[in-house]
XYZ file of C-alpha atoms in Angstrom:
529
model
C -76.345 -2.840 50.667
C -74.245 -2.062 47.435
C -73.893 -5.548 45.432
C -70.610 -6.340 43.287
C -72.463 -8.670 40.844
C -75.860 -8.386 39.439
C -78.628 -10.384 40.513
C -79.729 -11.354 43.981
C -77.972 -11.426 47.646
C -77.016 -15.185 47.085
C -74.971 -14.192 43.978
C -72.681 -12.226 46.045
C -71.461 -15.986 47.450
C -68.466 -16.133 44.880
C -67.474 -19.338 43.766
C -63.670 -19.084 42.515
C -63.920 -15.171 42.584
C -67.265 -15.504 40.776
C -70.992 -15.132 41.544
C -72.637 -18.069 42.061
C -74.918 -17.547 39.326
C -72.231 -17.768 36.778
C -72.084 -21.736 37.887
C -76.096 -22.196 37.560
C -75.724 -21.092 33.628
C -72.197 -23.336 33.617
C -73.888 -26.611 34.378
C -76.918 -25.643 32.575
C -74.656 -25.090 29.449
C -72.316 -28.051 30.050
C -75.584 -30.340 30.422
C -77.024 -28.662 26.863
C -73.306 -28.894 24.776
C -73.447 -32.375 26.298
C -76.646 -33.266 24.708
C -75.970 -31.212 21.617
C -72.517 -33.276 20.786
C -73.227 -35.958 22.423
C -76.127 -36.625 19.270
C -73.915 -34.988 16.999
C -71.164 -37.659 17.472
C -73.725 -40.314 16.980
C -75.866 -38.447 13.863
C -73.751 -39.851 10.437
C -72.423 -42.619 12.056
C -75.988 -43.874 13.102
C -77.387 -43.058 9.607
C -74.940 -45.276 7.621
C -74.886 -48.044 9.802
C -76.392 -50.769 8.377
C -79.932 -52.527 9.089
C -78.515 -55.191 10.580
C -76.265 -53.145 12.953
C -79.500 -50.749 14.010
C -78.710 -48.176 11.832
C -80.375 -46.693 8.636
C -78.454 -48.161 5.880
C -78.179 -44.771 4.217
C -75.688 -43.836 1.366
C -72.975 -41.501 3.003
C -74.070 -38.597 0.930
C -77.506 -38.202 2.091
C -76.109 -38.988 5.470
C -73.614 -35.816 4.933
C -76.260 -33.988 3.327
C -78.617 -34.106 6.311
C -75.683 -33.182 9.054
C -75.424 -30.231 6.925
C -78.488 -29.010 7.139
C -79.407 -29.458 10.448
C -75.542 -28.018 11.829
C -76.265 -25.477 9.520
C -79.874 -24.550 10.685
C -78.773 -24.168 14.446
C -77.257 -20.894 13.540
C -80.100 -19.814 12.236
C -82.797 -19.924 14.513
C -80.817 -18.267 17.272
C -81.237 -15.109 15.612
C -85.241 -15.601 16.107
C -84.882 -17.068 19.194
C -82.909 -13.989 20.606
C -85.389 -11.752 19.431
C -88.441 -13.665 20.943
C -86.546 -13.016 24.173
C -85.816 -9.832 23.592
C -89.644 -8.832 22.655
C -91.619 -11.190 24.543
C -90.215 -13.883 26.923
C -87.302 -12.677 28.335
C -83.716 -14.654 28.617
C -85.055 -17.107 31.516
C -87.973 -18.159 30.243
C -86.358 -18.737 26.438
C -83.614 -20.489 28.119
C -86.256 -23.003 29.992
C -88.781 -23.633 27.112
C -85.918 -24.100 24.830
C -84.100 -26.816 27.013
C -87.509 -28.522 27.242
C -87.834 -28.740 23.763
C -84.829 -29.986 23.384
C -85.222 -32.626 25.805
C -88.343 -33.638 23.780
C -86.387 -33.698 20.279
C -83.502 -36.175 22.296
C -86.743 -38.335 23.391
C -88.239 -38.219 20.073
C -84.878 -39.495 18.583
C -84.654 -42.194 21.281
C -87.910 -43.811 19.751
C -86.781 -43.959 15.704
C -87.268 -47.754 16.215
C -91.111 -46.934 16.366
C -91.093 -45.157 13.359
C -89.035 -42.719 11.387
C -90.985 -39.936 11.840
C -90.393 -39.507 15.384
C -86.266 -39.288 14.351
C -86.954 -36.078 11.404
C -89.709 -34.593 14.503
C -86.472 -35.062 17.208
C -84.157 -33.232 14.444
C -86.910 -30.388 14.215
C -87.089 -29.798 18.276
C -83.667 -29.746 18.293
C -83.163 -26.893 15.855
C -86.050 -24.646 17.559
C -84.821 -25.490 21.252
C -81.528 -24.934 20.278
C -82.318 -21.065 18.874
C -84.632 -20.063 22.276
C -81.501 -21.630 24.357
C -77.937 -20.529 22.882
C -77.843 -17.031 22.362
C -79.883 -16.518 25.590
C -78.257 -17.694 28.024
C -74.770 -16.445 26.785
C -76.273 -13.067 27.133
C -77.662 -13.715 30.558
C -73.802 -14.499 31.793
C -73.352 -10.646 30.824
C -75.615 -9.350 32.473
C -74.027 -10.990 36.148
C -71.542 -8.174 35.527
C -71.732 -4.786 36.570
C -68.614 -3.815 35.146
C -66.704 -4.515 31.882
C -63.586 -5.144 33.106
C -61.105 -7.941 32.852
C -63.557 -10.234 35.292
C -66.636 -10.316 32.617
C -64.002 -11.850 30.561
C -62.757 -13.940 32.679
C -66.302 -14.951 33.330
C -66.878 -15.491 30.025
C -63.727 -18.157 29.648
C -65.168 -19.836 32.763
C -68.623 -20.337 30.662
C -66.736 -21.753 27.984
C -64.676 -24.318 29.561
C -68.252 -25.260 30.819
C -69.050 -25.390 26.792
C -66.274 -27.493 26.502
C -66.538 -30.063 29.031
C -69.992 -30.697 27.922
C -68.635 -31.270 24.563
C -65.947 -33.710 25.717
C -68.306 -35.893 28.151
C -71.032 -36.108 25.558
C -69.168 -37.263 22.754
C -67.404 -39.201 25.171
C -70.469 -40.953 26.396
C -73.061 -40.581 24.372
C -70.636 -42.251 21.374
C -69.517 -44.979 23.278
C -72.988 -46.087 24.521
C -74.104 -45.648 20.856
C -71.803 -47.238 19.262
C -71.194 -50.443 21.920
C -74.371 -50.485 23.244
C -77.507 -49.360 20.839
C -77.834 -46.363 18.890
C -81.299 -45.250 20.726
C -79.847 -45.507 24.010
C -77.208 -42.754 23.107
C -79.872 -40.537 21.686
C -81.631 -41.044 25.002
C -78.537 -40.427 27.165
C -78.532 -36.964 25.351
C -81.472 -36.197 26.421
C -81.976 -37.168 29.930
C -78.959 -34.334 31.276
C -80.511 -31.857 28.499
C -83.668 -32.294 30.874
C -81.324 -32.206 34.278
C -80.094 -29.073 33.222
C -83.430 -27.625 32.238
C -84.491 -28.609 35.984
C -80.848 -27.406 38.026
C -81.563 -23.670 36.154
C -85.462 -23.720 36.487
C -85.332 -23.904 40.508
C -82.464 -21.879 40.761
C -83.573 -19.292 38.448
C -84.408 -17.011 41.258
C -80.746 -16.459 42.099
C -80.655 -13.672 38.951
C -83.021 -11.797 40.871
C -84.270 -9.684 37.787
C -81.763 -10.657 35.463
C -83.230 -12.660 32.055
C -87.100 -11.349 33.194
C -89.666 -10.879 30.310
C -89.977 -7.482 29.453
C -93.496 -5.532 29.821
C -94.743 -5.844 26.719
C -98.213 -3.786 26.214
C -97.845 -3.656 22.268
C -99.726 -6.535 20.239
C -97.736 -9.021 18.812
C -98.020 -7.652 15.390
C -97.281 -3.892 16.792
C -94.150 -5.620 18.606
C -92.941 -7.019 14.894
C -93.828 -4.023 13.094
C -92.259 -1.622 15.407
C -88.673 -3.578 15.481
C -88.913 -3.870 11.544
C -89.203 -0.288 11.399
C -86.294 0.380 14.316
C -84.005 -2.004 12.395
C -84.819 -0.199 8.652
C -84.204 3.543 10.125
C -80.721 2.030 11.953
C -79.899 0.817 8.900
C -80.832 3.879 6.618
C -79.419 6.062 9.593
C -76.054 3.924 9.501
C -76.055 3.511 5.394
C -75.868 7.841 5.437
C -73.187 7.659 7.850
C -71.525 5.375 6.038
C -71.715 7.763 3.256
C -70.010 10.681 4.787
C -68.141 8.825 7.187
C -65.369 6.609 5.369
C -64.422 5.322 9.325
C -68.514 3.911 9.604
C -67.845 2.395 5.654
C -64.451 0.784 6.024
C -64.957 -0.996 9.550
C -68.050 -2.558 7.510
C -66.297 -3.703 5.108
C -63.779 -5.457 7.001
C -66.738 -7.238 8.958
C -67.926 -8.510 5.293
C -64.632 -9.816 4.710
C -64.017 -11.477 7.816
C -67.262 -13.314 7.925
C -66.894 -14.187 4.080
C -63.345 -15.717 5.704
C -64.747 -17.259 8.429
C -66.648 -19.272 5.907
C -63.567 -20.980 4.738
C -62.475 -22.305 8.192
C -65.795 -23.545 9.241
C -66.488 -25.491 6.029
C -63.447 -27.388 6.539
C -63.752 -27.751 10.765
C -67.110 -28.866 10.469
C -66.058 -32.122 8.290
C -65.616 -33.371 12.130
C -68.550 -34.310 12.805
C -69.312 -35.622 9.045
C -66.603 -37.246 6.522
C -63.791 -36.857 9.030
C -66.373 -39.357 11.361
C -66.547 -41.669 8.204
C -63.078 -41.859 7.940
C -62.402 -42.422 11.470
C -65.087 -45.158 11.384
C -64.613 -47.052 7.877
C -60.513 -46.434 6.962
C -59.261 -45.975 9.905
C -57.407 -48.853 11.981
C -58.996 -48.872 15.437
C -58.495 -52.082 16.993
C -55.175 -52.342 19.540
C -54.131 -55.328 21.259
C -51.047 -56.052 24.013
C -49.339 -53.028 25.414
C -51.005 -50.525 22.903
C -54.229 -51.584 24.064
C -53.325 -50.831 27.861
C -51.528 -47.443 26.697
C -54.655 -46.794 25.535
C -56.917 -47.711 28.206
C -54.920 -45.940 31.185
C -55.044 -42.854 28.618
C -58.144 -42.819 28.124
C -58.794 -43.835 31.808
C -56.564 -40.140 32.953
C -58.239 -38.070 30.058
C -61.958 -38.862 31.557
C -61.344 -39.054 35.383
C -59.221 -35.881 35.880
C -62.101 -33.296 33.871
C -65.133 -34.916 35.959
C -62.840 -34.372 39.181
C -62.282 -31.097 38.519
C -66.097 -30.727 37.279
C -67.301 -32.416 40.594
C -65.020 -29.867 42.564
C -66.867 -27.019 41.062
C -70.178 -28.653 42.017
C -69.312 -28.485 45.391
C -68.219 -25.195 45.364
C -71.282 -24.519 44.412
C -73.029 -26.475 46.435
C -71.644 -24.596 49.664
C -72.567 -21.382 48.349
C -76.059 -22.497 47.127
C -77.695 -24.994 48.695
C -79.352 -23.351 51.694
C -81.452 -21.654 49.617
C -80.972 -23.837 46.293
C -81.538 -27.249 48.250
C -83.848 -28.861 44.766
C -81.950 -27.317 42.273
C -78.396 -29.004 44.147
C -80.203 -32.076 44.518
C -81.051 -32.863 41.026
C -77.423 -31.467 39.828
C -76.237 -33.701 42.376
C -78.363 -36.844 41.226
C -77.181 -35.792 37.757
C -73.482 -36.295 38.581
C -74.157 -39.497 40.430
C -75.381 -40.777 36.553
C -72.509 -39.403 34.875
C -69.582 -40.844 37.176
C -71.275 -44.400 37.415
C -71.573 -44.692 33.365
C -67.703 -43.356 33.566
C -66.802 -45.788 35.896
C -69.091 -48.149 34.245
C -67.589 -47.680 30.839
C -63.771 -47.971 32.232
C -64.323 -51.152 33.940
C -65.811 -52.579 30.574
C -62.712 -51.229 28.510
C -60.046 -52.587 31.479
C -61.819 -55.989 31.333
C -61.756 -56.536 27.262
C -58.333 -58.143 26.185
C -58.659 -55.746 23.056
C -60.254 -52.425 22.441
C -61.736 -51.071 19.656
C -61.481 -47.159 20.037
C -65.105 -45.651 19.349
C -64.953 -44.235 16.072
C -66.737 -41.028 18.038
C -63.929 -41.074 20.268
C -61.645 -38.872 18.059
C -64.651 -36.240 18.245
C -63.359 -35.847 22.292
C -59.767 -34.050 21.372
C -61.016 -31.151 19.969
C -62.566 -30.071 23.479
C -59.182 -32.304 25.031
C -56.758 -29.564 23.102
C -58.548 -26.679 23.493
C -58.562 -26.740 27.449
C -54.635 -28.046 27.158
C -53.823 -25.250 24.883
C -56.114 -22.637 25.633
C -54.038 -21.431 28.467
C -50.719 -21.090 26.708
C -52.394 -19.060 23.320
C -54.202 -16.796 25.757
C -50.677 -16.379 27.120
C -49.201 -15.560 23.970
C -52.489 -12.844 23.027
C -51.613 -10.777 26.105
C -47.840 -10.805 24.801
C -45.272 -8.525 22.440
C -45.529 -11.247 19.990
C -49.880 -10.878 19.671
C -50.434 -11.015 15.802
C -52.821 -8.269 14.309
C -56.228 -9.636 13.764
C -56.094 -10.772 10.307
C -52.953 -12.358 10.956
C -54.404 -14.662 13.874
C -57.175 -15.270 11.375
C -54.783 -16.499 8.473
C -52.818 -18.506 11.170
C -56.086 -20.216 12.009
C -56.647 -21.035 8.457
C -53.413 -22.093 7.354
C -53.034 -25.066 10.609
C -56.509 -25.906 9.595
C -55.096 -26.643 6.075
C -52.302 -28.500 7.287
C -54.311 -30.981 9.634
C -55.947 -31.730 6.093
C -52.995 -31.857 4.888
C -52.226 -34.367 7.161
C -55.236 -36.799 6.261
C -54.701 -36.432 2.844
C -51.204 -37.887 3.578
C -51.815 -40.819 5.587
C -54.859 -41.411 2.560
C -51.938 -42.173 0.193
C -52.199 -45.697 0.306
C -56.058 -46.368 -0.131
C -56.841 -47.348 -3.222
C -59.177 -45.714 -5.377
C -63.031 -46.192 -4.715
C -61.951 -48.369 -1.231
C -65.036 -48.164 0.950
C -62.567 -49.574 4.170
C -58.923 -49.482 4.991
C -56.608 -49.173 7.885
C -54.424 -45.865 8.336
C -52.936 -45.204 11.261
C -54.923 -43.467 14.087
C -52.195 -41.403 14.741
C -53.255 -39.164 11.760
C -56.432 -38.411 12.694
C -54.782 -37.013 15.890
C -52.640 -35.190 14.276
C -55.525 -33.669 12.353
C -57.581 -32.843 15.317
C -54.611 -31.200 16.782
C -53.914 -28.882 14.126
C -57.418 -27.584 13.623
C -57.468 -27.133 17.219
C -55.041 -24.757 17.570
C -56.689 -23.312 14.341
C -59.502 -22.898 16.210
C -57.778 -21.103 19.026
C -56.169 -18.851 16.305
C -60.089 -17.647 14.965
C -61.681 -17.702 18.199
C -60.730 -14.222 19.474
C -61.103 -12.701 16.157
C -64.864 -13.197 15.299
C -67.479 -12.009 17.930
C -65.211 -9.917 19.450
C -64.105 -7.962 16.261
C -67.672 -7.321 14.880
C -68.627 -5.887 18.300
C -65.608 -3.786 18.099
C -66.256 -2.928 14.610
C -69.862 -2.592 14.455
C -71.955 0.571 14.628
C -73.719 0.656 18.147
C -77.241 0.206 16.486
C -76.151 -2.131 14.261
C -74.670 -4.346 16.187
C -77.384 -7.182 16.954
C -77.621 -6.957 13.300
C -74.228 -7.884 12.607
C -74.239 -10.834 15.036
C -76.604 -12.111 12.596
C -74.826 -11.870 9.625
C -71.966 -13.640 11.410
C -74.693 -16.644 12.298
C -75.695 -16.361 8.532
C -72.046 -16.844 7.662
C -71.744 -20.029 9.762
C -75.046 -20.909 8.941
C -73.569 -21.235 5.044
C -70.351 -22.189 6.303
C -71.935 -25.508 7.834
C -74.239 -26.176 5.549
C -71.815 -26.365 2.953
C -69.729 -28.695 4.583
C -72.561 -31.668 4.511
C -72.904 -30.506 1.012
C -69.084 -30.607 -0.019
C -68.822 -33.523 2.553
C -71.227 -36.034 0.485
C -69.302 -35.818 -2.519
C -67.014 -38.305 -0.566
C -67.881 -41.392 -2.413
C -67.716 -40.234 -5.880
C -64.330 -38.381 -5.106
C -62.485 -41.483 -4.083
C -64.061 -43.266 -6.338
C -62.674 -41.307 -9.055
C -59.710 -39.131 -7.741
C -59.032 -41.034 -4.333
C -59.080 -40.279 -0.949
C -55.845 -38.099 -0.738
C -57.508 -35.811 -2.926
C -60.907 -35.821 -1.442
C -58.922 -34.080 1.419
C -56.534 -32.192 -0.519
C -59.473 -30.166 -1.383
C -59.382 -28.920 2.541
C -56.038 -28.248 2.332
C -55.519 -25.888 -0.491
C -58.604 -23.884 -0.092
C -58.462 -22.779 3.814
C -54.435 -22.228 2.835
C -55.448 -19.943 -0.125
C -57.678 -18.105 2.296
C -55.398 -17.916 4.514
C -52.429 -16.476 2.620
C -55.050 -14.012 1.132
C -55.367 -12.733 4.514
C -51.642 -12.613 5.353
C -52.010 -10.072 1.930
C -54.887 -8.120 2.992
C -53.245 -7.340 6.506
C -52.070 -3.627 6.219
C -54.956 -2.865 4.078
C -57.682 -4.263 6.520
C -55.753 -2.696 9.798
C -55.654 0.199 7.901
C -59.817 -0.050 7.723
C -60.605 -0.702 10.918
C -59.275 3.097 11.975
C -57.691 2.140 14.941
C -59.462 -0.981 16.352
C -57.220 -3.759 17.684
């Protein structure tokens, strides 16, 4: 029997015009985005809380500093983590080890009221988990392909919205019950779907058939490292003479230095989300609502939960009819998983509709990013497959430039906080506004990293050049905590307008610079679109 999709007999069961398989690694993903936002959300705004509110009592700046470093440092690692799987462990068994560790760094971070150390050791699983999961199982949903056609992308967007909707509930949840509730209980929310998900893809696993397997490895260890450090140095020597007497080989690499030298830029300023734009949000922004705007909110907020877990919960049972004759404990805990998640929704609504005021979460905000992208996705890919697609560089200065104007935004509504305020009251409708923008930013970049440097890339070089694109975001967010903890001394002195003028003018410079370097870039890339 000739198979459409990779992996075993049950992937052939399609589930929307896709293997089944695809939907193992979309829950597994959606349970590990939920776990990673969902702490993410709560990180600053737990560190600057004060004593008395459960928190840490730390200055903002160290608070900034240390989301820096560890957003920063989950770039990194994937680039070991891929090549552990690669070498030794294969995709599968990366993917399940890492999720376990994870779950262990969410646990570890539930228990900072023991002591501190067990909050730095939950910071440290999370950024070795992280690398053996993400760049694994993202390859893994490549492999269910045999062809690479128009349905490995689609398959791909599927996997994403997954990514997404993780990232939504998470910072939906996990905020909320961190904020309202107690700061450990968040951290523990985190982890217990981090270890669901870990459990759904370990029993199901067999469904890849021998997709994700370990490779035979009969080299030592330190044969395995020296062999691969010599493959990578001849590739590189072998692409560097190429480069030499090919201008084609030496241009396209030097437009994928200056895009990921650009993509710096945009990531510096998105990733204030999770740090000042979170202080902001929580500390000058006005986020109580009484009477009717307090019910607007509430049925909102009610419609922008319920309708992504209905649509989530009719993908599980897709699945479920597909799957569970032969998947029956793998089902069972995804089921029980769901079960969780819709009675804290339901749980969490019926607290909000029975309050005579609301105070919006200041994570809450974090939740339109994911809410815009799946509202807008559909219309920019619309707009990518039409006469009026813009070059590469042009999507990328696009990107840029809204991302400066969402700043631009902020840095409006800051007009009327006075210098060195530590509180105030601007209008939440800002912040939206802000989120918005860089959104559709976001949508601009999207299809112009990854896709470009595998495009662009020498064959052999390619895994190489996927690093230096996680080494570009690897600077880009760890410069953001940096840049981000300068807050306090900024509006002390200069205000907060101009705290986020600075993330205005400098993604817009960037971005005009690319609008300028258009022709000559196309011209570089030889033909590549």
């Amino acid at each position: 029997m000739e198979f459409k999709f990779g992996g075993s007999e049950t992937n052939q069961k399609t589930v929307l015009g896709h293997p089944s398989g695809l939907f193992v690694l979309f829950f597994t993903e959606m349970w590990e985005r939920f776990s990673y936002y969902g702490m993410r959300a709560l990180l600053v705004l737990f560190l600057v809380s004060s004593i008395i509110d459960q928190g840490w009592g730390w200055d903002r700046g160290d608070a900034l500093m240390l989301y820096g470093w560890y957003t920063g440092l989950v770039y990194i690692t994937p680039i070991l983590g891929g090549f552990i799987a690669d070498k030794f462990m294969g995709y599968r068994n990366a993917i399940v080890l890492g999720a376990l560790i994870m779950t262990l760094g969410h646990a570890s971070m539930a228990l900072e009221g023991i002591t501190d150390m067990f909050f730095y050791l939950g910071l440290f699983f999370l950024i070795i988990g992280n690398g053996l999961f993400k760049p694994n199982i993202s390859s893994m949903v490549g492999q269910l392909y045999l062809t690479q056609g128009k349905e490995k992308d689609a398959g791909y967007t599927i996997f994403y919205m997954g990514i997404n909707a993780g990232a939504f509930l998470g910072i939906l949840l996990c905020g909320y019950i961190g904020e309202k509730v107690g700061w450990h209980y968040g951290f523990g929310l985190a982890g217990i779907f981090m270890f669901f998900g870990m459990l759904q893809f370990y029993f199901a696993q067999s469904i890849f058939a021998k997709i994700g397997l370990s490779p035979k490895q009969t080299q030592d260890f330190d044969d395995v490292i020296e062999d691969s450090v010599d493959n990578v140095e001849d590739n590189i020597e072998e692409v560097i003479d190429e480069a030499k007497s090919s201008k084609v080989t030496k241009d396209r690499l030097i437009v994928i230095g200056v895009l990921a030298f650009f993509t710096i830029f945009f990531w510096w300023a998105f990733e204030q989300a999770g740090g000042s734009m979170t202080i902001f949000a929580a500390d000058y922004t006005d986020r109580t609502l009484t009477g009717s705007g307090a019910s607007t909110f509430k049925i909102f907020n009610t419609i922008l939960t319920i309708v992504p877990m209905l649509i989530i919960t009719y993908v599980l049972a897709m699945l479920f009819k597909q799957t569970f004759k032969k998947y029956a404990l793998s089902n069972i805990l995804l089921g029980i998983s769901f079960v969780i998640i819709w009675a804290i929704v339901i749980w969490m609504l019926v607290r909000e509709f029975q309050s005579n005021e609301t105070e919006v979460a200041a994570s809450w905000f974090g939740i339109l990013n994911s809410f815009f992208i799946i509202a807008f996705a559909p219309l920019f890919s619309k707009i990518w497959q039409s006469k009026y697609n813009p070059t590469g560089p042009v999507k990328f200065a696009i990107g840029l430039i809204l991302l400066g104007l969402g700043f631009g935004i902020l840095a409006f509504g800051s007009m009327g906080i006075p210098l060195g305020a530590k509180t105030a009251s601007v209008s939440m409708i800002f912040l939206i506004l802000a989120y918005l923008f860089h959104t559709l930013g976001e949508l601009c970049v999207s299809p112009v990293g990854l896709s470009y440097v595998s495009k662009l890339a020498p064959a052999k070089l390619v895994g190489l050049m996927f690093g230096v694109w996680f080494v570009a975001n690897f600077i880009a967010n760890t410069f953001a905590g940096i840049t981000g903890s300068y807050i306090d001394p900024i509006v002390e002195d200069y205000g907060m307008t101009t705290f986020f003028l600075i993330f205005t003018i400098i993604p817009f410079v960037a971005g005009v610079t690319m609008i300028i370097l258009n022709k000559t870039l196309l011209r570089m890339m030889h033909g590549i679109k």
